[in-house]
mmCIF file of C-alpha atoms and ligand atoms in Angstrom:
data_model
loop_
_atom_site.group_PDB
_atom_site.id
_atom_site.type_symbol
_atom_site.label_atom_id
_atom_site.label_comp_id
_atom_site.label_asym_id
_atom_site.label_seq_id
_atom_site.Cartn_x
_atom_site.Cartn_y
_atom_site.Cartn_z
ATOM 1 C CA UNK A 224 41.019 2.952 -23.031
ATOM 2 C CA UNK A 225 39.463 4.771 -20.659
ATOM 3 C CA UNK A 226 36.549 3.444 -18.372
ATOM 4 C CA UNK A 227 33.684 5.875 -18.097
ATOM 5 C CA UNK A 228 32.492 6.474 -14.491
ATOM 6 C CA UNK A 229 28.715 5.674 -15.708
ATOM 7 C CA UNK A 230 30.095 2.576 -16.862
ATOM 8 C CA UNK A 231 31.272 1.007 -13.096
ATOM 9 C CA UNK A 232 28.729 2.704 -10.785
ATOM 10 C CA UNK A 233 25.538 1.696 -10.296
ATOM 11 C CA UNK A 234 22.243 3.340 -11.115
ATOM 12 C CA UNK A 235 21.598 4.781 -7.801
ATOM 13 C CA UNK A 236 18.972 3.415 -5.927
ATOM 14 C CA UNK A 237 15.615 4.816 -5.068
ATOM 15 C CA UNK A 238 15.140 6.601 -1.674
ATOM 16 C CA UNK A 239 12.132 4.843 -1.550
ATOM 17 C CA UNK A 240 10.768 1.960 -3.366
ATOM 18 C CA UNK A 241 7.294 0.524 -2.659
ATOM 19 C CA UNK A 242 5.600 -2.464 -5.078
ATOM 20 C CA UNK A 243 2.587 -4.368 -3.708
ATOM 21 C CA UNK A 244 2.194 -3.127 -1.085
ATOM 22 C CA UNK A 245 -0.790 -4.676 0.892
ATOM 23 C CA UNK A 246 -2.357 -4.076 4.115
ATOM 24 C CA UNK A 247 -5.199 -5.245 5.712
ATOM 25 C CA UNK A 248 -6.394 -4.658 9.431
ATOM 26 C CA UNK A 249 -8.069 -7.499 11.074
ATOM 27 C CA UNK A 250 -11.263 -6.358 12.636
ATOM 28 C CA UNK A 251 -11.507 -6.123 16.036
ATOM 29 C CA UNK A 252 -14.242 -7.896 18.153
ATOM 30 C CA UNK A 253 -15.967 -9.099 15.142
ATOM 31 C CA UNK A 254 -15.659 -6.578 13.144
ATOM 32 C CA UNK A 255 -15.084 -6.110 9.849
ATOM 33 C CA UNK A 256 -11.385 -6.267 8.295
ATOM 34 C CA UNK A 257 -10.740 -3.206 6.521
ATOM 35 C CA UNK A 258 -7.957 -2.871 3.490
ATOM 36 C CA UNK A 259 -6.463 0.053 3.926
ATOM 37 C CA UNK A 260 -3.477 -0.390 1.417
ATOM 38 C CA UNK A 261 -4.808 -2.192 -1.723
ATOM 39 C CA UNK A 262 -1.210 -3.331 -3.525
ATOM 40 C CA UNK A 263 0.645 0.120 -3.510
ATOM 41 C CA UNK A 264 3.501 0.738 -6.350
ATOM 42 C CA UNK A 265 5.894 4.088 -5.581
ATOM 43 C CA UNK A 266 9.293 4.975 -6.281
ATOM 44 C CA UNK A 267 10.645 8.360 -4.596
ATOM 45 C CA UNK A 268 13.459 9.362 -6.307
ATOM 46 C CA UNK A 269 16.977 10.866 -4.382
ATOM 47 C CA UNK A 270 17.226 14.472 -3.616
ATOM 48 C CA UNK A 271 13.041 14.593 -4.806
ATOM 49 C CA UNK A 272 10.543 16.291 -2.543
ATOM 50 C CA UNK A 273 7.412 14.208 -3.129
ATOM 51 C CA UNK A 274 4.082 15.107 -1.872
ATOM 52 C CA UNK A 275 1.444 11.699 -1.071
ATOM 53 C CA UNK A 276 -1.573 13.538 -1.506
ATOM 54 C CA UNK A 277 -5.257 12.301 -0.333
ATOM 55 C CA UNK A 278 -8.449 12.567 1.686
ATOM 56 C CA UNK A 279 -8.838 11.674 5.070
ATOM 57 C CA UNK A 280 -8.531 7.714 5.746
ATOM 58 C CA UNK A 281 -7.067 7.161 2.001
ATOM 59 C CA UNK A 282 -4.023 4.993 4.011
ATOM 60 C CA UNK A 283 -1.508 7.906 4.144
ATOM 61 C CA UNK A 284 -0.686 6.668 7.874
ATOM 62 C CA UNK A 285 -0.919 3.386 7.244
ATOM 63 C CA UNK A 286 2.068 3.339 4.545
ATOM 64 C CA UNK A 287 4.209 5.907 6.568
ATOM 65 C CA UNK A 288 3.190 3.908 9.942
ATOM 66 C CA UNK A 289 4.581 0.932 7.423
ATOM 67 C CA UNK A 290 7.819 2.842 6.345
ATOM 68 C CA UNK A 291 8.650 3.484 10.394
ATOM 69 C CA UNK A 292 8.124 -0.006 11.483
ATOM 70 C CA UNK A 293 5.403 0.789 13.211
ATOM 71 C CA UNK A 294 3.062 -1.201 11.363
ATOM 72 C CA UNK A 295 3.221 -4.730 9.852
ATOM 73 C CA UNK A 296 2.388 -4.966 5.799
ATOM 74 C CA UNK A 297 -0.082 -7.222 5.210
ATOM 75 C CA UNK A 298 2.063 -8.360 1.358
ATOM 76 C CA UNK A 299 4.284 -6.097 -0.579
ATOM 77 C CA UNK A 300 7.910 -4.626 -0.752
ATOM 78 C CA UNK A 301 9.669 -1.644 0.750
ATOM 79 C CA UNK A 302 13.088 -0.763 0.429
ATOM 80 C CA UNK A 303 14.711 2.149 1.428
ATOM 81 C CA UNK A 304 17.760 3.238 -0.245
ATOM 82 C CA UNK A 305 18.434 -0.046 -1.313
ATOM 83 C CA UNK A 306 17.748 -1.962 2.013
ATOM 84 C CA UNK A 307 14.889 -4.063 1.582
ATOM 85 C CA UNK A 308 12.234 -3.724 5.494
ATOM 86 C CA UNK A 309 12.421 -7.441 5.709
ATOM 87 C CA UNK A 310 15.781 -8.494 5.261
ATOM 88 C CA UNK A 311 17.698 -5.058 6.307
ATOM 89 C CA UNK A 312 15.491 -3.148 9.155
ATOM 90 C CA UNK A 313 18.299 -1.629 10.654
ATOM 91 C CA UNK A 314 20.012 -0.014 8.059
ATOM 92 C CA UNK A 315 15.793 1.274 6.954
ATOM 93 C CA UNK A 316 16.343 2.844 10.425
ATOM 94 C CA UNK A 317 19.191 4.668 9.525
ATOM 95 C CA UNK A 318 18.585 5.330 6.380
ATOM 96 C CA UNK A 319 14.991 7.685 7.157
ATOM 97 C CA UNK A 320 13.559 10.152 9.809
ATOM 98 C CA UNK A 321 9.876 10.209 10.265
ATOM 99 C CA UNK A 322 8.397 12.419 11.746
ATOM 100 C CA UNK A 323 4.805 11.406 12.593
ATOM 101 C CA UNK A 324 1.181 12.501 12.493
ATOM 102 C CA UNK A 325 0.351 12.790 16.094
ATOM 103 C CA UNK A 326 1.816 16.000 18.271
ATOM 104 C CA UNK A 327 4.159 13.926 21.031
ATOM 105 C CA UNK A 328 6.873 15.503 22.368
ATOM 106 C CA UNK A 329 7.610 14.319 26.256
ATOM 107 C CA UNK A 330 6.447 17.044 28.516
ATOM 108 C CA UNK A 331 9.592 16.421 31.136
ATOM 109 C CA UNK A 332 12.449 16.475 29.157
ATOM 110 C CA UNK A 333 13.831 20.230 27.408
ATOM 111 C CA UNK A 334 13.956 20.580 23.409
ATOM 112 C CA UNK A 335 18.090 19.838 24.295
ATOM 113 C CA UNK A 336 17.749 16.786 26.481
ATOM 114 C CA UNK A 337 15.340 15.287 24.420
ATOM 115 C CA UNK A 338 17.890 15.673 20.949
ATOM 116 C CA UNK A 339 20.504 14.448 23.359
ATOM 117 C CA UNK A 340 18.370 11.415 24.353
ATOM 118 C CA UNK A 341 16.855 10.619 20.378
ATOM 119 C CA UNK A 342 20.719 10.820 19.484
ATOM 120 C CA UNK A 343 21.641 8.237 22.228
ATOM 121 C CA UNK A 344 18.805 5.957 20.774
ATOM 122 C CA UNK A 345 19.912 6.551 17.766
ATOM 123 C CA UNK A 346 23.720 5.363 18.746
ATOM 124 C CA UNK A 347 25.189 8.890 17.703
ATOM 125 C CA UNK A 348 28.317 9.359 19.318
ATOM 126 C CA UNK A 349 28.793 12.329 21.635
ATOM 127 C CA UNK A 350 31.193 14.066 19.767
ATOM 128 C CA UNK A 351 28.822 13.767 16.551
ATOM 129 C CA UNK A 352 25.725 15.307 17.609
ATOM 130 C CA UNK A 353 24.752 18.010 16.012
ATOM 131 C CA UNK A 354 22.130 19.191 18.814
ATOM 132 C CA UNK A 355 23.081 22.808 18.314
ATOM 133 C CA UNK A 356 22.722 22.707 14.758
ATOM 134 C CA UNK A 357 19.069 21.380 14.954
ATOM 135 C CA UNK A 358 18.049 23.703 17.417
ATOM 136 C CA UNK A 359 19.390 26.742 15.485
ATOM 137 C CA UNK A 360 18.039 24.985 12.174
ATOM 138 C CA UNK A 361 14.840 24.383 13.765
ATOM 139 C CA UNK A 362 14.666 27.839 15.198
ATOM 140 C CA UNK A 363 14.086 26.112 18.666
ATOM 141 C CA UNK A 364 17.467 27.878 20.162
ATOM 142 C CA UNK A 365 15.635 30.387 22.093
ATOM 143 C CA UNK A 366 13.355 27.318 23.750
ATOM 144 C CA UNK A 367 16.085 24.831 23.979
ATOM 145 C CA UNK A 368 16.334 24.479 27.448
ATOM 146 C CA UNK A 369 12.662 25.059 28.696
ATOM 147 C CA UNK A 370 10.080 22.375 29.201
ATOM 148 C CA UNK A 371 8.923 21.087 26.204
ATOM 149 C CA UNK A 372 5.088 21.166 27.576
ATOM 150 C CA UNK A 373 5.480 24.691 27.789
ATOM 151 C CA UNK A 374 5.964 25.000 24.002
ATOM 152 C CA UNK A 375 2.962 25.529 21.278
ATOM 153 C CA UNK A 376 1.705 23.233 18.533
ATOM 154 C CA UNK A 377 4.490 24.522 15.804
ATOM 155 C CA UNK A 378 7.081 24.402 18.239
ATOM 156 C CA UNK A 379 6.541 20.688 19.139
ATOM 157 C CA UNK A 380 6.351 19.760 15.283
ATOM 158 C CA UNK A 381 9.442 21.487 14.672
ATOM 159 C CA UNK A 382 11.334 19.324 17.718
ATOM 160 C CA UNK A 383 9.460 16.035 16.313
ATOM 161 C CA UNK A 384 11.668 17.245 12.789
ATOM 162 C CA UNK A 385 14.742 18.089 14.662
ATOM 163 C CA UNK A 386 14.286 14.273 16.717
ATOM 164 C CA UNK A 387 13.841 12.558 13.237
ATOM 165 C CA UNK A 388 16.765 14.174 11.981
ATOM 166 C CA UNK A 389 19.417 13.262 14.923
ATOM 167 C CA UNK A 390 21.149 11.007 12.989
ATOM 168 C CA UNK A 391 21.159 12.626 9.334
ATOM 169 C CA UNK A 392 19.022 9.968 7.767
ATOM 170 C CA UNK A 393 19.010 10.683 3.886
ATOM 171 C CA UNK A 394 15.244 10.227 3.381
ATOM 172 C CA UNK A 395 12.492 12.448 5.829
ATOM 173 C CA UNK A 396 9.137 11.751 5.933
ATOM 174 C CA UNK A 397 6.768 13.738 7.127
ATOM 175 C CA UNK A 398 3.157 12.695 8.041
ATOM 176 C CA UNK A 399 0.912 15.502 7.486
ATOM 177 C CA UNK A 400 2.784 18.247 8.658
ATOM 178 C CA UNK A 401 0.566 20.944 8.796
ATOM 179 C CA UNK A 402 -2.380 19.510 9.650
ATOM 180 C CA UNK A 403 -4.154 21.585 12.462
ATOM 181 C CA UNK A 404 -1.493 24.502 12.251
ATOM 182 C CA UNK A 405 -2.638 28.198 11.424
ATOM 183 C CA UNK A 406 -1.711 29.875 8.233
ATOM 184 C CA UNK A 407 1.663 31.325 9.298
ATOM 185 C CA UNK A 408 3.130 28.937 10.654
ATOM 186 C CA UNK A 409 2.154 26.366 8.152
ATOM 187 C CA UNK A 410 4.567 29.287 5.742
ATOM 188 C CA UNK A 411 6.890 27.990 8.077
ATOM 189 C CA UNK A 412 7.177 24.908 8.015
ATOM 190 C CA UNK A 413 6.924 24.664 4.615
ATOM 191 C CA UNK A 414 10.121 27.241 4.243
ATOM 192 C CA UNK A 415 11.819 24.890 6.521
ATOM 193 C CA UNK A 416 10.789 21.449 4.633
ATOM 194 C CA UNK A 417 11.989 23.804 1.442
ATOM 195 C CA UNK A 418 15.686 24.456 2.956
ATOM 196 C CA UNK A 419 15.945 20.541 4.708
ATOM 197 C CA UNK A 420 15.102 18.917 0.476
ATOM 198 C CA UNK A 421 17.633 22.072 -0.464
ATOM 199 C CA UNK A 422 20.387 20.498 1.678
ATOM 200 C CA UNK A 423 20.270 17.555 -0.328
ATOM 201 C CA UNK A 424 17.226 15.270 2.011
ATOM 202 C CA UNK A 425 15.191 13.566 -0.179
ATOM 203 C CA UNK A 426 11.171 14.647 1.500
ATOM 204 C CA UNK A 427 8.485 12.111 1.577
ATOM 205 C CA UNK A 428 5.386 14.331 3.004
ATOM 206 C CA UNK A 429 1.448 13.417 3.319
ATOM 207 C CA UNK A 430 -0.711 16.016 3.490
ATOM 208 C CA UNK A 431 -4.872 16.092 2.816
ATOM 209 C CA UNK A 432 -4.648 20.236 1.143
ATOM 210 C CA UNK A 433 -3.918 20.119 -2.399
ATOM 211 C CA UNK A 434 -2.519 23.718 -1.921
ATOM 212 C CA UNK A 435 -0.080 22.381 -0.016
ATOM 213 C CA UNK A 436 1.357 19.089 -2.185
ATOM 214 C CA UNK A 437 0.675 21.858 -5.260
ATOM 215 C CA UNK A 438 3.025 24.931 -3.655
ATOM 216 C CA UNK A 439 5.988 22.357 -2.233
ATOM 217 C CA UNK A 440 6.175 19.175 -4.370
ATOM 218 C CA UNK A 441 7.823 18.341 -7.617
ATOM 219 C CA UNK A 442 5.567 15.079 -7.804
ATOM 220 C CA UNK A 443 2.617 14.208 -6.341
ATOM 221 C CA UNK A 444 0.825 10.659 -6.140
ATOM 222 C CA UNK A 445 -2.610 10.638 -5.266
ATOM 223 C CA UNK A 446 -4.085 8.209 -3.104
ATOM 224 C CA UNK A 447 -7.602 7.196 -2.504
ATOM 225 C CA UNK A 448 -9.519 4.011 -0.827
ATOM 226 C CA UNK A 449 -5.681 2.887 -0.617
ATOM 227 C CA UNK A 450 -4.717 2.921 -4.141
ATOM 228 C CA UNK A 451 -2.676 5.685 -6.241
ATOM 229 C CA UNK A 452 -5.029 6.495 -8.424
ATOM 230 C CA UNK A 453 -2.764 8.517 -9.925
ATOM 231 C CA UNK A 454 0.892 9.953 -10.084
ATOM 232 C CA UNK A 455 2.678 12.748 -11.723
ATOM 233 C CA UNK A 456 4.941 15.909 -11.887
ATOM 234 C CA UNK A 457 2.703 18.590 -9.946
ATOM 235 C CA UNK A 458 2.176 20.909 -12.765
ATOM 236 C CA UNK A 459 0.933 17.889 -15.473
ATOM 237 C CA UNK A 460 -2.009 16.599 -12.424
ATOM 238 C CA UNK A 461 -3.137 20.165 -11.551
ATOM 239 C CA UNK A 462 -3.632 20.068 -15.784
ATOM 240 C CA UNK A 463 -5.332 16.659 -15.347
ATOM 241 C CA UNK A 464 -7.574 17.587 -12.234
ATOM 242 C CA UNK A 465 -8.992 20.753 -14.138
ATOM 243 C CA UNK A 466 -9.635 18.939 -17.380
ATOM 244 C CA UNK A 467 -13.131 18.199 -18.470
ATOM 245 C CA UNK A 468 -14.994 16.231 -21.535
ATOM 246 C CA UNK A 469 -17.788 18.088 -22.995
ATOM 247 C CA UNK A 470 -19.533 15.420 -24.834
ATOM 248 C CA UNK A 471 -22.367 16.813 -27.337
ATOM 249 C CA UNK A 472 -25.339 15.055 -29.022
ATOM 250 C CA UNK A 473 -26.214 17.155 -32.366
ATOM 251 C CA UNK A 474 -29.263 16.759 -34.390
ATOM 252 C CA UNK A 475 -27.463 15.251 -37.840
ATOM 253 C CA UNK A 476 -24.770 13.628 -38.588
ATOM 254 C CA UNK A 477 -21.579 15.884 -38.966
ATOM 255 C CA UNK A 478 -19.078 16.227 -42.246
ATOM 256 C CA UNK A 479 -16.224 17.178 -39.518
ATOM 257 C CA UNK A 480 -15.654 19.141 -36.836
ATOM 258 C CA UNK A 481 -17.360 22.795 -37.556
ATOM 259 C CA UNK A 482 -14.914 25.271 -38.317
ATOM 260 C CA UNK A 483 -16.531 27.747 -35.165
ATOM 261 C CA UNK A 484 -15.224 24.982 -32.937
ATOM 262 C CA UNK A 485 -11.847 24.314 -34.255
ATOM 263 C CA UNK A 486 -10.075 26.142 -31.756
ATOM 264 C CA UNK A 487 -11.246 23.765 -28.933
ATOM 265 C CA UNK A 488 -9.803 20.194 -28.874
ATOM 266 C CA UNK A 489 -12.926 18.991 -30.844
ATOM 267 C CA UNK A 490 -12.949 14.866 -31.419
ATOM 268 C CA UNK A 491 -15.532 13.352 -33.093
ATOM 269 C CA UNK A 492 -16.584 10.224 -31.401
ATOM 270 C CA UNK A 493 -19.849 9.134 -33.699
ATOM 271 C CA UNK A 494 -21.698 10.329 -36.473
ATOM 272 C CA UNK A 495 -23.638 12.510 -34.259
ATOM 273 C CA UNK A 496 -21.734 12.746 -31.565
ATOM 274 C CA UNK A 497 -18.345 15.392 -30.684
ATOM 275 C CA UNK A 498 -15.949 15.873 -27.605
ATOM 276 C CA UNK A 499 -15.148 19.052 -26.974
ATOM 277 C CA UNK A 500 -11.757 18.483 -23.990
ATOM 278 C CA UNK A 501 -11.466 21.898 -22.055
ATOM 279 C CA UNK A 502 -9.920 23.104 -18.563
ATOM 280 C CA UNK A 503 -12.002 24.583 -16.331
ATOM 281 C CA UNK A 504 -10.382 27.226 -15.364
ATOM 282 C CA UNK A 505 -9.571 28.986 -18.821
ATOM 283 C CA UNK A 506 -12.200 27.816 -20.853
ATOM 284 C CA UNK A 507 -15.821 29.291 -20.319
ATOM 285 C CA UNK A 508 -18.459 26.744 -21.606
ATOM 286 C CA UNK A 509 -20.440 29.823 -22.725
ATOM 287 C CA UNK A 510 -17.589 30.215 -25.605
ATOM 288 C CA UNK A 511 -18.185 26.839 -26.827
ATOM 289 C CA UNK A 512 -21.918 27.172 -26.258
ATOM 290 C CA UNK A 513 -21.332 29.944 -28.286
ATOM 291 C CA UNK A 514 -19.362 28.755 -30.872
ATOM 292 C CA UNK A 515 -22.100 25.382 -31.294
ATOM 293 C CA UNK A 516 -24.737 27.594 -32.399
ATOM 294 C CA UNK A 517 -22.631 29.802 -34.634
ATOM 295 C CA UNK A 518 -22.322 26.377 -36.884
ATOM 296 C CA UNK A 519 -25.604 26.259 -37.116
ATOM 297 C CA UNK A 520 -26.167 22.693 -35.538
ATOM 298 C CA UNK A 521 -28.368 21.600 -32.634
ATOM 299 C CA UNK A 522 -27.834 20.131 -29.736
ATOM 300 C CA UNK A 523 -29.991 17.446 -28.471
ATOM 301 C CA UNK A 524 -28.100 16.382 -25.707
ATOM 302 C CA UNK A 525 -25.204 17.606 -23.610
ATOM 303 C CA UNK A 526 -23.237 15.731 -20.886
ATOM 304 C CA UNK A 527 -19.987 15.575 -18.969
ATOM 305 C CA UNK A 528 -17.081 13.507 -18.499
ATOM 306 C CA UNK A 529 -15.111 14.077 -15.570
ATOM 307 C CA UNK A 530 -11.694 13.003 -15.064
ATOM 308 C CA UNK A 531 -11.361 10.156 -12.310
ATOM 309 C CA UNK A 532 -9.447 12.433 -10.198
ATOM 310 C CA UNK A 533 -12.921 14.012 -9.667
ATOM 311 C CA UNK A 534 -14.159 12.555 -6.586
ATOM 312 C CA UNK A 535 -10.483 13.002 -4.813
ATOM 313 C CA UNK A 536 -10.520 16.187 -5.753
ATOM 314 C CA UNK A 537 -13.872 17.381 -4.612
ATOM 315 C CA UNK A 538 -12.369 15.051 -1.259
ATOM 316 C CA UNK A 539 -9.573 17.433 -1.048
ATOM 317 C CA UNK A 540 -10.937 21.046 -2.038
ATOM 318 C CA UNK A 541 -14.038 20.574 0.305
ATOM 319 C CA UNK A 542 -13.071 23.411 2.872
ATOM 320 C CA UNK A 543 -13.137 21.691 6.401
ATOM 321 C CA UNK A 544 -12.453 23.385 9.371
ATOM 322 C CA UNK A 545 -9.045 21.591 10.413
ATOM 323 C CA UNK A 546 -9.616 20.100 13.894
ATOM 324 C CA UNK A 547 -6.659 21.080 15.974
ATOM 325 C CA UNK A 548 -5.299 17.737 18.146
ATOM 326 C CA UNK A 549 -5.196 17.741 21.582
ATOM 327 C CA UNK A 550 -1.875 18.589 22.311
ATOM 328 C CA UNK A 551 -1.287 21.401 19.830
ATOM 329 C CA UNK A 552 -3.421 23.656 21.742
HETATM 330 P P1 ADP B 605 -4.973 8.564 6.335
HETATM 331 O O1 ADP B 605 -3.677 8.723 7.073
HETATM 332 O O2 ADP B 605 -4.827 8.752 4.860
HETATM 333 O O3 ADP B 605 -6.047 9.436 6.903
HETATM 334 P P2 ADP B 605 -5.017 5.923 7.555
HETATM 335 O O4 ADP B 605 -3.856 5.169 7.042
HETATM 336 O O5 ADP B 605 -4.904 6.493 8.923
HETATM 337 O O6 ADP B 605 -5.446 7.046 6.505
HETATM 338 O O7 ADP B 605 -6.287 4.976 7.534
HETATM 339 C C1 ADP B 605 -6.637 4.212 6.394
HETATM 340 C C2 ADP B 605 -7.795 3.301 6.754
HETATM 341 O O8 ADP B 605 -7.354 2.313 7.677
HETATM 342 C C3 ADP B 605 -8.937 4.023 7.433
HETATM 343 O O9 ADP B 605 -10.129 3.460 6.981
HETATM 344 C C4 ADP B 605 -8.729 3.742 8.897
HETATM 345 O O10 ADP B 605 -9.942 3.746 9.598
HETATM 346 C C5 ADP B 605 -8.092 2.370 8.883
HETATM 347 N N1 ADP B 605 -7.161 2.177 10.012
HETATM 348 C C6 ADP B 605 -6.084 2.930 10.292
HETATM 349 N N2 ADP B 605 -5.423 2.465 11.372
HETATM 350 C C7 ADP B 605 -6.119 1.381 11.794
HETATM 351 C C8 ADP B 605 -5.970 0.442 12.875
HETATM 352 N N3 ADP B 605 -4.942 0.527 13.724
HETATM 353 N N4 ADP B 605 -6.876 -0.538 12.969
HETATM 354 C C9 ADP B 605 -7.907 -0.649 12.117
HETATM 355 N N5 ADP B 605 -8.126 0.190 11.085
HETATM 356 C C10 ADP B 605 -7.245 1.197 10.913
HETATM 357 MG MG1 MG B 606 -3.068 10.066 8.480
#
């Protein structure tokens, strides 16, 4: 009898698991505590690129700040390929590269030295660095051995990948990326995030532009006032963020839905009542405005439903000018 291979290996674990998770900053002087991670359930999957998608102060940080050991969960657990935070920090740092929101790149050491010096933190033996490789990969060959402070905004973000990436870790994460970078070279660096998931690193990346969790992620959860309010392949939420309930009042009670509105996705909901479910962008409400009065029946009242991705999305769409930190200028 033969043994089949899915029989004696084990489901492979997430590259990151996260259930509960809780996290609450005391106030300081006084102040109010504020709850910036309300009991946070994710599961990234190997080899996935995922995008964590949501407004400014959702708790983006706070979770990746969480994920790096930067930050203490207030309740909650986190493993990372298997290795649970608590019990297994070590091989977590190992197992995952972060790279994080702020620009900081130490102004006295070159692009080389400082992979040199992230690999020696990192334990890396000499012989298995693979500075070369990250600075070609990186396109940072040309800068490698000038002073970092002499470098621009992309260039810096592009040694902050190369430093979380020193010692190969499986899992990348990437805290807001773009933010505060101009058009081009946000094409970039999301070519470069494209080829690093291509190579087999499972991408974990925050971002606050819907265009950009839309154009590079196969999933996307959405986070707002610290909760994932919702979570999904990318093309399935764009489908839920556009969709809108039409919800009609007529003048008499209906026998079924008119036949000049069958080709909408007509319910009926009460006697008097209908629910006409349409997306935005491909249905004009003047057709089914249209098609209302062609059966004859009138409308006393007419409201909308929007879907509770509504407020996030209006959040996310709003076009603000991106401030540009400090250091990236
Ligand atoms: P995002 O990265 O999505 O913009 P953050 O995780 O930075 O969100 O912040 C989430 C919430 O937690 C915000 O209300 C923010 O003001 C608060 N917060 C973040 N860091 C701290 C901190 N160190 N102390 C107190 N409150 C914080
Ligand atoms: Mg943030």
């Amino acid at each position: 009898m033969t043994v089949q291979s899915s029989q004696i290996s084990q489901a492979e674990p997430a590259a990151i698991a996260i259930a509960g998770l809780r996290k609450t900053y005391s106030g300081r002087r006084g102040g109010a505590a504020r709850e910036a991670l309300k009991g946070v359930d994710l599961a990234i999957r190997p080899g996935e690129l995922f995008g964590l998608l949501g407004p400014n102060g959702a708790g983006k940080s706070t979770l990746i700040n969480i994920l790096a050991g930067l930050v203490i969960k207030t309740a909650g657990t986190v493993s990372v390929c298997g290795f649970d935070i608590d019990r297994n920090p070590r091989m977590v740092r190992s197992a995952i590269g972060i790279v994080p929101q702020e620009l900081s790149v130490d102004p006295f050491f070159t692009p080389r030295e400082a992979l040199e010096l992230q690999g020696g933190l990192y334990g890396v033996p000499k012989r298995e660095r693979r500075t070369d490789e990250l600075l070609r990969a990186l396109f940072l060959t040309d800068v490698a051995d000038g002073y970092s402070r002499r470098m621009s905004g992309g260039m810096k973000r592009r040694l902050m990948v190369a430093k979380a990436m020193v010692h190969t870790p499986p899992v990348l994460v990437l805290d807001e990326p773009t933010a505060g970078v101009d058009v081009e070279l946000r094409q970039n660096l999301w070519a470069m995030i494209r080829e690093l998931n291509a190579r087999g690193t499972t991408i974990l990346l925050t971002t606050h532009y819907l265009e950009e969790a839309q154009e590079l992620c196969e999933r996307i959860a959405i986070i707002n006032h610290g909760e994932v309010v919702a979570c999904d392949s990318t093309a399935n939420l764009v489908q839920r963020i556009d969709r809108k309930d039409l919800i009609i009042l007529l003048d008499r009670d209906l026998t079924g839905i008119p036949a000049q509105l069958a080709r909408f996705d007509a319910e009926q909901r009460g006697p008097r009542t209908l629910r006409i479910r349409y997306q935005r962008s491909e249905t004009e409400m003047s057709a089914i405005l249209t098609g209302l009065q062609a059966s004859g029946l009138h409308v006393v009242d007419l409201s909308t439903e929007e879907s509770d991705l509504e407020d996030v999305f209006v959040a996310l769409t709003t076009k603000t000018k991106p401030v540009l930190p400090a250091a990236a200028q």
